Amino acid sequence: MAANQFKANPIVAKSTQDMRKRTPEPSRLGAEDTSAAGVMDHDAAEEVDARLDPTQAVKDAQKRRFAELDRATLIDIYRQMLLVRRFEEKSAVAYSAGKIGGFCHLYIGQEAVAIGAISAIRKDDYVLTSYREHAHAIAKGMSPDSVMAELYGKAGGCSHGKGGSMHMFDKEVNFLGGHGIVGGQIPLATGVAFATKYKETDQVTLCFFGEAAVNQGAFHESMNMAQLWKLPCIYICENNQYGMGTSLERAMSFQDISQKACAYEIASEFVDGMDVLAVREATLRAVERARKTYLPTLLEVRTYRFMGHSMSDPGNYRTRAEIERHQERDPLKLFSTSLKEERIMSDEEMKNVDDEVREEVEHAVRFAEESPLPAAEELFTNIYADPIPKNE
Amino acid sequence: MAIVTMREALNQALREEMQRDKNVFLMGEEVGAYQGAYKVTKGLLEELGPKRVIDTPITELGFAGLGVGAAMAGLRPIVEFMTFNFSILATDQIINSAAKMLYMSGGQFNIPIVFRGPGGSAFQVSSQHSQALESWFAYFPGLKVVMPSTPADAKGLLKSAIRDNDPVIFIEQERMYGNKGEVSDDPEFTIPLGVADIKREGKDATIVARSLMVPVALKAAEALEKEGISCEVIDPRTIRPLDIKTIVESVKKTNRVVIAEESHPFCGVAAEIASEIMERAFDYLDAPVKRVSGVDVPMPYAKNLEDAAIPKVEQIVAAVKEVSYL
Amino acid sequence: MATQVIMPKLSPTMEEGQLSRWLKKEGDKVSMGEPLAEIDTDKATMEMQALGNGVLRKIFIQEGESAPLGQLIAIIGEPDEDISSFTNQAPASAAAKADAPVADAPAEADAPIVEKKEEAEEPKPAKPAETETPASGNGSHTPAPAAQPASGRLIVSPLAARMAAESGIDLRSVNGSGPGGRIIKRDVEGLITQQGSAAPTAAKKQTQLRAVPSPGQKSAINAPSAYRDEPASEMRRTIAKRLVTSLGPVPHFFLTTEIEMDRAAEMRSGINALDPGLKISINDIIIKVAAAALLQHPQVNASYQDKVVRYYEHADIGVAVAIEEGLITPIVRAADQKSLSEIANEVRELAGRARERKLKPEEFIGATFSISNLGMFGIDEFTAVINPPEGAILAIGAMSPKPVVRDNEIVVRQMMRVTMSCDHRVIDGATGAKFLQTFKKILENPLFLVV
């Protein structure tokens, strides 16, 4: 790669259409073909439903994915999902008890998305997401202790109690934050991808957001720049079908989100977000595209949150029956069933993992409880990196 | 030392800093092939190449956010707004992301970025293209706001802003790009942020002015000198953090102060400075602090109306006389 | 392991919730995330989801009841699990928990902010040495004598005021040349030049005297009084808390009447003459009469409890006793059942132990009605603050001879004014008035006590 990756300059290229015809660099050409194929990965709503009710082909694909992975990886994925589930359950309890303040958006039901996708990247890759981010933070390698302490608003939290539930950050593991404005993280992630390409590394950036963010201008502006400048950013739309209390149908004129990538000639896929290995596999394809060719991808991952939008959500906009229908495809349940069927893990081994993660979460709670409140001086620190002494 | 325009001084600052640090890049609408809507970025694309000088689509929120993200990952972006009027589209990323990232992350992610471009009134471009927005940005802890009034200040301050590790809002005045002045050609010439400059010394009254109002205030001081009133003209240069110390010291000496600004008066920077003076130098005031601000209306198009909306030398002269009980 | 279901925090501002509907009953199977109950919060009615798996073993609060955040409201456990430890401990531990997050946590969080704000305060513009001068400058502003216009307001620029104070110039003698006659720098400067240098010293002295008055100095000082801070005692804090909880949420209204006390006084001296050991006081009679009247007016012997009005069977009368650190109201339980001598002995005994701070909580918590008597201090009439959740309190003034009209003749009678404070949530005007009518009737004719 070199300067010629930056071809937005009108002197150099009149339009992408022209450029593709005139300068078909092999690597990019391949990716663009994938791009087209990607867009056509799925056709219509019926197919969406079909995927949620697995056909033999889907089942075969699931079997194949299992076969392709080693036992340790599978167990680790299961362990991560369980850890996140237990962590969020504990967060709910702590919030109910008034230990956690403000907003608290739980991830229960969506675990396969963060765990599956983040299992497909390297430690030095970047992750940015929205305010429903406890899971992504933990999956990216942040310690549950520092996440829980941040929820508690304690000095031991990753942001020393200044960010709270919506603003987890950890520079060590390249977790660049939970962001509180819907869609706000999308241009940021695009910029991180821009920086890795600028520095000529092969790092990729995963950008998670909910389906409601797709209606924001920030999403479309970012899509455009990412493909225009060929930025290695993977946009993962966690379509849990509700923006707070408003269903997708009530908020989006054309609801086939993965197809929106067509408008930008970005490769896209529709993924079953309850199947952790499917998410992982789709992300791997996108990661390869990004690493090798700096091309972005949009993944629409269909999932569902089992809890309210936040802990203060009355939840009167969806029926119990609807929630239960989705709970039949609880990602943890699906994966654990498969692990047993494939004889990867026994009941006893699962119980052991559960005991371990429970202890890990208990440890996080103890750590958060015992961690001191931020010192009073913290109020006035970290406003500027180069503070200018007050001119008294 | 050479006499150059403010446009050229800014261009020098950009060029020198981009040559100095390869992590600095420049992006914005028409900054490259077009050579800059106001020619501030002239020649940079040819010299530094398309990787470092990037023409963006008209997508202010998008590229402002992209810049902040790139800064999180270790680059030092300079984001040009063709005019600051368009930064209004990008305020979510400037305020919610850039200003607060370091704090929300408990000190982990500082954002070394410069958002720059012309602001304030231009010539007959009406309401949407003639706005002084400094009080918006200065409101937020986490942002630094700089407004130069001379070519030398423009160069020295822009270089400091680019080297600074925090988000800096750097507002140039559209009407001042052609103003000329002596500028150092030393690549290490910088002017620290947060330090006011006494543009003219005096003992009878203080005039605080920034950006476009500095030359106007200096003319007013000249006129008043002829009437035997000696005015001190202070240019804060950095609006946030404000060098209130220099202003207060001057007020203690002169006992009277006029604050001139081209922006609207309501909730403006002059109001803030007046309040600081009242708190810190109440017992030194011989007259109420007087503001001379732009008229509190959207900017009109018609030449005569536009002229009437922007403070003039005569208004500053009258204000100084008023606080001097003359 | 059993999961304790507590009243959850369902919104950032919620402090308590009302259980509007249980969606499961005891014995039902529940799983994580399943709706367990509907809770009315300050914001909305929300589903509370189960945060554990098992069987809903025990429900502690019924539909329509409220509970503070953190109170144990149910237990989820295995069908065969022993949950007796929770069911026993439930109320006590729940109350303790409930307080913590609601009351204490915000206080903790606020403290550093407040402190820090003070630390961060910009240094005052004037140095300590200078602070005296503006004070004297302000002193010169004081509405002025003859020389000044009728309004008396002296208009002076801050700078001129300071210069005048430093130079000992009386601004009242200065003609202001600024707008509206404002005295400005140049006006004072002119006088300073005239005055020479002697004046400032004198002025400084005067300033110092004014700023730091010596103890013996009796001249009018306009500055706020000096004070000293002493930590508030636990008792003082409790009084503060209780009374604030009262006047805040309890809508008080007041009824006053004047009572002729001659017969009650006669009765008192009559009884005490019978047995000098008895030592019945007028207050004892008032307690007895109040108890009797309360039994006739159960609407007054009542208290408003969130969502219910509680009527009491007996009149447990709280008697406010002033003690060194404050006051306490020991209770004469079932005063309606007791004889005057029993009441007298009990009050004496309780008051004695109250002064020694030896009362047990049950001896001063939970009266149904209270009486506060400041007659011994010569107070004619006053209003008292209700001690919640009681419905009313009777404030007794001093008994004193007054001319009154009886049978078209002016005669002197021992009169006493009483004021009842009523909680309007439970007692209405007429209800309270009728009670007071009965109270007055009996007290004026104490024979009714034995009728």
Short mmCIF file of C-alpha atoms in Angstrom, two decimals, chain C residues 62-285:
data_model
loop_
_atom_site.label_atom_id
_atom_site.label_comp_id
_atom_site.label_asym_id
_atom_site.label_seq_id
_atom_site.Cartn_x
_atom_site.Cartn_y
_atom_site.Cartn_z
CA GLN C 62 -48.75 -7.45 48.99
CA GLU C 63 -50.23 -5.71 45.99
CA GLY C 64 -50.87 -2.03 46.75
CA GLU C 65 -48.11 -1.86 49.34
CA SER C 66 -45.01 0.22 48.90
CA ALA C 67 -41.45 -0.46 49.86
CA PRO C 68 -38.31 1.62 49.83
CA LEU C 69 -35.50 0.71 47.46
CA GLY C 70 -33.59 -2.30 48.57
CA GLN C 71 -36.28 -3.72 50.84
CA LEU C 72 -36.63 -7.48 50.63
CA ILE C 73 -39.94 -8.14 48.93
CA ALA C 74 -39.70 -11.80 47.98
CA ILE C 75 -37.47 -14.85 47.89
CA ILE C 76 -36.72 -17.05 44.90
CA GLY C 77 -35.19 -20.37 45.76
CA GLU C 78 -35.16 -24.07 45.12
CA PRO C 79 -38.43 -25.73 46.13
CA ASP C 80 -36.79 -27.60 49.00
CA GLU C 81 -34.39 -24.90 50.10
CA ASP C 82 -34.46 -23.61 53.65
CA ILE C 83 -35.30 -19.93 53.48
CA SER C 84 -36.08 -19.42 57.13
CA SER C 85 -33.01 -17.26 57.58
CA PHE C 86 -34.47 -14.72 55.16
CA THR C 87 -38.00 -14.85 56.43
CA ASN C 88 -36.81 -14.19 59.96
CA GLN C 89 -34.45 -11.42 59.16
CA ALA C 90 -36.50 -9.84 56.47
CA PRO C 91 -37.88 -6.63 57.97
CA ALA C 92 -34.88 -5.52 60.01
CA SER C 93 -32.21 -6.09 57.43
CA ALA C 94 -34.38 -4.68 54.71
CA ALA C 95 -34.86 -1.41 56.51
CA ALA C 96 -31.18 -1.10 57.17
CA LYS C 97 -30.34 -1.74 53.54
CA ALA C 98 -32.98 0.59 52.28
CA ASP C 99 -31.45 3.59 53.93
CA ALA C 100 -27.98 3.13 52.64
CA PRO C 101 -28.27 3.68 48.92
CA VAL C 102 -31.03 6.25 49.10
CA ALA C 103 -29.90 8.57 51.82
CA ASP C 104 -26.22 8.01 52.32
CA ALA C 105 -24.84 7.36 48.89
CA PRO C 106 -25.78 10.70 47.33
CA ALA C 107 -24.44 12.52 50.36
CA GLU C 108 -21.15 10.74 49.97
CA ALA C 109 -21.03 11.54 46.32
CA ASP C 110 -21.85 15.18 46.87
CA ALA C 111 -19.34 15.85 49.57
CA PRO C 112 -16.16 15.92 47.53
CA ILE C 113 -17.79 18.08 44.91
CA VAL C 114 -18.75 20.71 47.40
CA GLU C 115 -15.39 20.64 49.10
CA LYS C 116 -13.57 20.81 45.88
CA LYS C 117 -15.62 23.71 44.69
CA GLU C 118 -14.54 25.67 47.67
CA GLU C 119 -10.93 24.77 47.15
CA ALA C 120 -11.18 25.65 43.52
CA GLU C 121 -12.68 29.04 44.24
CA GLU C 122 -10.68 31.72 42.56
CA PRO C 123 -8.59 33.58 45.08
CA LYS C 124 -10.49 36.63 46.19
CA PRO C 125 -9.51 39.68 44.20
CA ALA C 126 -8.44 41.55 47.28
CA LYS C 127 -5.78 40.31 49.65
CA PRO C 128 -6.78 39.83 53.30
CA ALA C 129 -5.24 43.14 54.28
CA GLU C 130 -7.40 44.87 51.74
CA THR C 131 -10.65 43.24 52.66
CA GLU C 132 -11.18 45.68 55.48
CA THR C 133 -11.20 48.63 53.22
CA PRO C 134 -14.14 47.70 51.10
CA ALA C 135 -16.02 47.03 54.30
CA SER C 136 -15.41 50.52 55.49
CA GLY C 137 -16.18 51.75 52.03
CA ASN C 138 -19.54 50.05 52.31
CA GLY C 139 -19.92 51.57 55.72
CA SER C 140 -19.73 54.94 54.12
CA HIS C 141 -22.69 53.95 51.99
CA THR C 142 -24.93 53.80 55.01
CA PRO C 143 -28.07 55.81 54.45
CA ALA C 144 -26.94 59.21 55.14
CA PRO C 145 -27.75 62.19 57.33
CA ALA C 146 -28.94 65.63 56.42
CA ALA C 147 -26.42 66.49 53.71
CA GLN C 148 -27.76 63.74 51.43
CA PRO C 149 -30.87 63.80 49.28
CA ALA C 150 -34.03 62.24 50.70
CA SER C 151 -33.30 58.82 49.17
CA GLY C 152 -30.06 58.74 51.12
CA ARG C 153 -28.42 56.35 48.65
CA LEU C 154 -24.85 57.32 47.97
CA ILE C 155 -23.73 56.54 44.42
CA VAL C 156 -20.06 55.87 44.14
CA SER C 157 -17.84 53.82 41.87
CA PRO C 158 -16.17 50.85 43.55
CA LEU C 159 -12.77 52.41 43.00
CA ALA C 160 -13.77 55.80 44.41
CA ALA C 161 -15.30 54.10 47.44
CA ARG C 162 -12.08 52.27 48.14
CA MET C 163 -9.92 55.34 47.63
CA ALA C 164 -12.13 57.37 49.95
CA ALA C 165 -12.01 54.73 52.63
CA GLU C 166 -8.25 54.49 52.43
CA SER C 167 -7.89 58.24 52.66
CA GLY C 168 -10.47 58.72 55.38
CA ILE C 169 -12.63 60.89 53.20
CA ASP C 170 -16.27 61.10 54.16
CA LEU C 171 -18.06 60.49 50.89
CA ARG C 172 -21.15 62.26 52.16
CA SER C 173 -19.31 65.51 51.76
CA VAL C 174 -18.29 64.76 48.17
CA ASN C 175 -20.14 65.97 45.12
CA GLY C 176 -20.19 63.28 42.44
CA SER C 177 -19.38 64.39 38.90
CA GLY C 178 -20.25 61.08 37.20
CA PRO C 179 -23.60 60.12 35.64
CA GLY C 180 -26.46 60.62 38.12
CA GLY C 181 -24.07 62.21 40.58
CA ARG C 182 -21.89 59.10 40.86
CA ILE C 183 -18.77 59.82 42.87
CA ILE C 184 -15.84 58.72 40.74
CA LYS C 185 -12.11 58.51 40.97
CA ARG C 186 -11.36 62.10 40.00
CA ASP C 187 -13.79 63.49 42.61
CA VAL C 188 -11.95 61.69 45.38
CA GLU C 189 -8.54 62.41 43.90
CA GLY C 190 -9.23 66.15 44.13
CA LEU C 191 -10.00 65.87 47.83
CA ILE C 192 -6.99 63.68 48.57
CA THR C 193 -4.73 66.35 47.11
CA GLN C 194 -6.37 68.96 49.32
CA GLN C 195 -6.24 66.84 52.44
CA GLY C 196 -2.58 66.06 52.46
CA SER C 197 -1.31 62.96 54.15
CA ALA C 198 -2.53 63.12 57.79
CA ALA C 199 -6.01 61.81 57.24
CA PRO C 200 -5.26 58.31 56.04
CA THR C 201 -3.79 57.19 59.38
CA ALA C 202 -6.86 58.23 61.29
CA ALA C 203 -9.08 56.56 58.81
CA LYS C 204 -7.16 53.33 59.00
CA LYS C 205 -7.58 53.26 62.76
CA GLN C 206 -11.27 53.78 62.47
CA THR C 207 -11.50 51.04 59.89
CA GLN C 208 -9.77 48.61 62.13
CA LEU C 209 -12.05 49.42 65.03
CA ARG C 210 -15.04 48.78 62.87
CA ALA C 211 -13.77 45.61 61.38
CA VAL C 212 -12.72 43.98 64.65
CA PRO C 213 -14.88 45.37 67.44
CA SER C 214 -13.56 44.81 70.94
CA PRO C 215 -15.81 42.94 73.35
CA GLY C 216 -16.58 46.02 75.38
CA GLN C 217 -17.69 48.04 72.39
CA LYS C 218 -21.43 48.51 72.54
CA SER C 219 -21.96 50.78 69.58
CA ALA C 220 -24.31 49.64 66.86
CA ILE C 221 -22.70 46.93 64.81
CA ASN C 222 -24.40 46.21 61.55
CA ALA C 223 -22.35 43.18 60.72
CA PRO C 224 -23.82 39.74 61.31
CA SER C 225 -23.30 38.40 64.77
CA ALA C 226 -20.36 36.26 65.67
CA TYR C 227 -21.09 32.60 66.14
CA ARG C 228 -19.48 29.39 67.10
CA ASP C 229 -20.07 25.97 65.63
CA GLU C 230 -20.55 22.97 67.79
CA PRO C 231 -21.34 19.56 66.45
CA ALA C 232 -25.06 18.89 66.59
CA SER C 233 -25.87 16.10 69.01
CA GLU C 234 -27.49 12.94 67.74
CA MET C 235 -30.63 14.05 69.48
CA ARG C 236 -30.59 17.48 67.88
CA ARG C 237 -30.16 15.84 64.52
CA THR C 238 -33.03 13.49 65.12
CA ILE C 239 -35.26 16.37 66.18
CA ALA C 240 -34.27 18.23 63.05
CA LYS C 241 -34.95 15.27 60.84
CA ARG C 242 -38.26 14.45 62.45
CA LEU C 243 -39.55 18.00 62.35
CA VAL C 244 -38.49 18.55 58.79
CA THR C 245 -40.19 15.35 57.76
CA SER C 246 -43.19 16.77 59.48
CA LEU C 247 -43.57 20.29 58.17
CA GLY C 248 -42.45 19.24 54.71
CA PRO C 249 -44.87 16.55 53.72
CA VAL C 250 -47.46 17.00 56.48
CA PRO C 251 -50.03 19.66 55.67
CA HIS C 252 -50.67 21.32 59.03
CA PHE C 253 -53.60 23.43 60.02
CA PHE C 254 -54.28 24.95 63.38
CA LEU C 255 -57.32 25.34 65.64
CA THR C 256 -57.28 27.50 68.71
CA THR C 257 -59.75 27.77 71.55
CA GLU C 258 -59.81 29.34 74.99
CA ILE C 259 -60.83 27.22 77.96
CA GLU C 260 -62.05 28.24 81.36
CA MET C 261 -59.96 26.29 83.83
CA ASP C 262 -61.46 27.21 87.18
CA ARG C 263 -63.24 23.91 87.69
CA ALA C 264 -60.27 21.86 86.58
CA ALA C 265 -58.11 23.82 89.00
CA GLU C 266 -60.65 23.25 91.74
CA MET C 267 -60.71 19.60 90.98
CA ARG C 268 -56.92 19.43 91.08
CA SER C 269 -56.67 21.12 94.48
CA GLY C 270 -59.58 19.01 95.71
CA ILE C 271 -57.88 15.76 94.79
CA ASN C 272 -54.50 16.85 96.08
CA ALA C 273 -56.16 17.87 99.34
CA LEU C 274 -57.55 14.37 99.67
CA ASP C 275 -54.12 12.84 99.44
CA PRO C 276 -51.09 15.10 99.46
CA GLY C 277 -49.03 12.22 98.08
CA LEU C 278 -50.89 12.33 94.79
CA LYS C 279 -49.52 15.59 93.35
CA ILE C 280 -51.86 15.73 90.39
CA SER C 281 -50.97 18.52 87.96
CA ILE C 282 -53.19 20.43 85.58
CA ASN C 283 -51.26 18.75 82.82
CA ASP C 284 -52.26 15.33 84.12
CA ILE C 285 -55.86 16.41 83.95
#
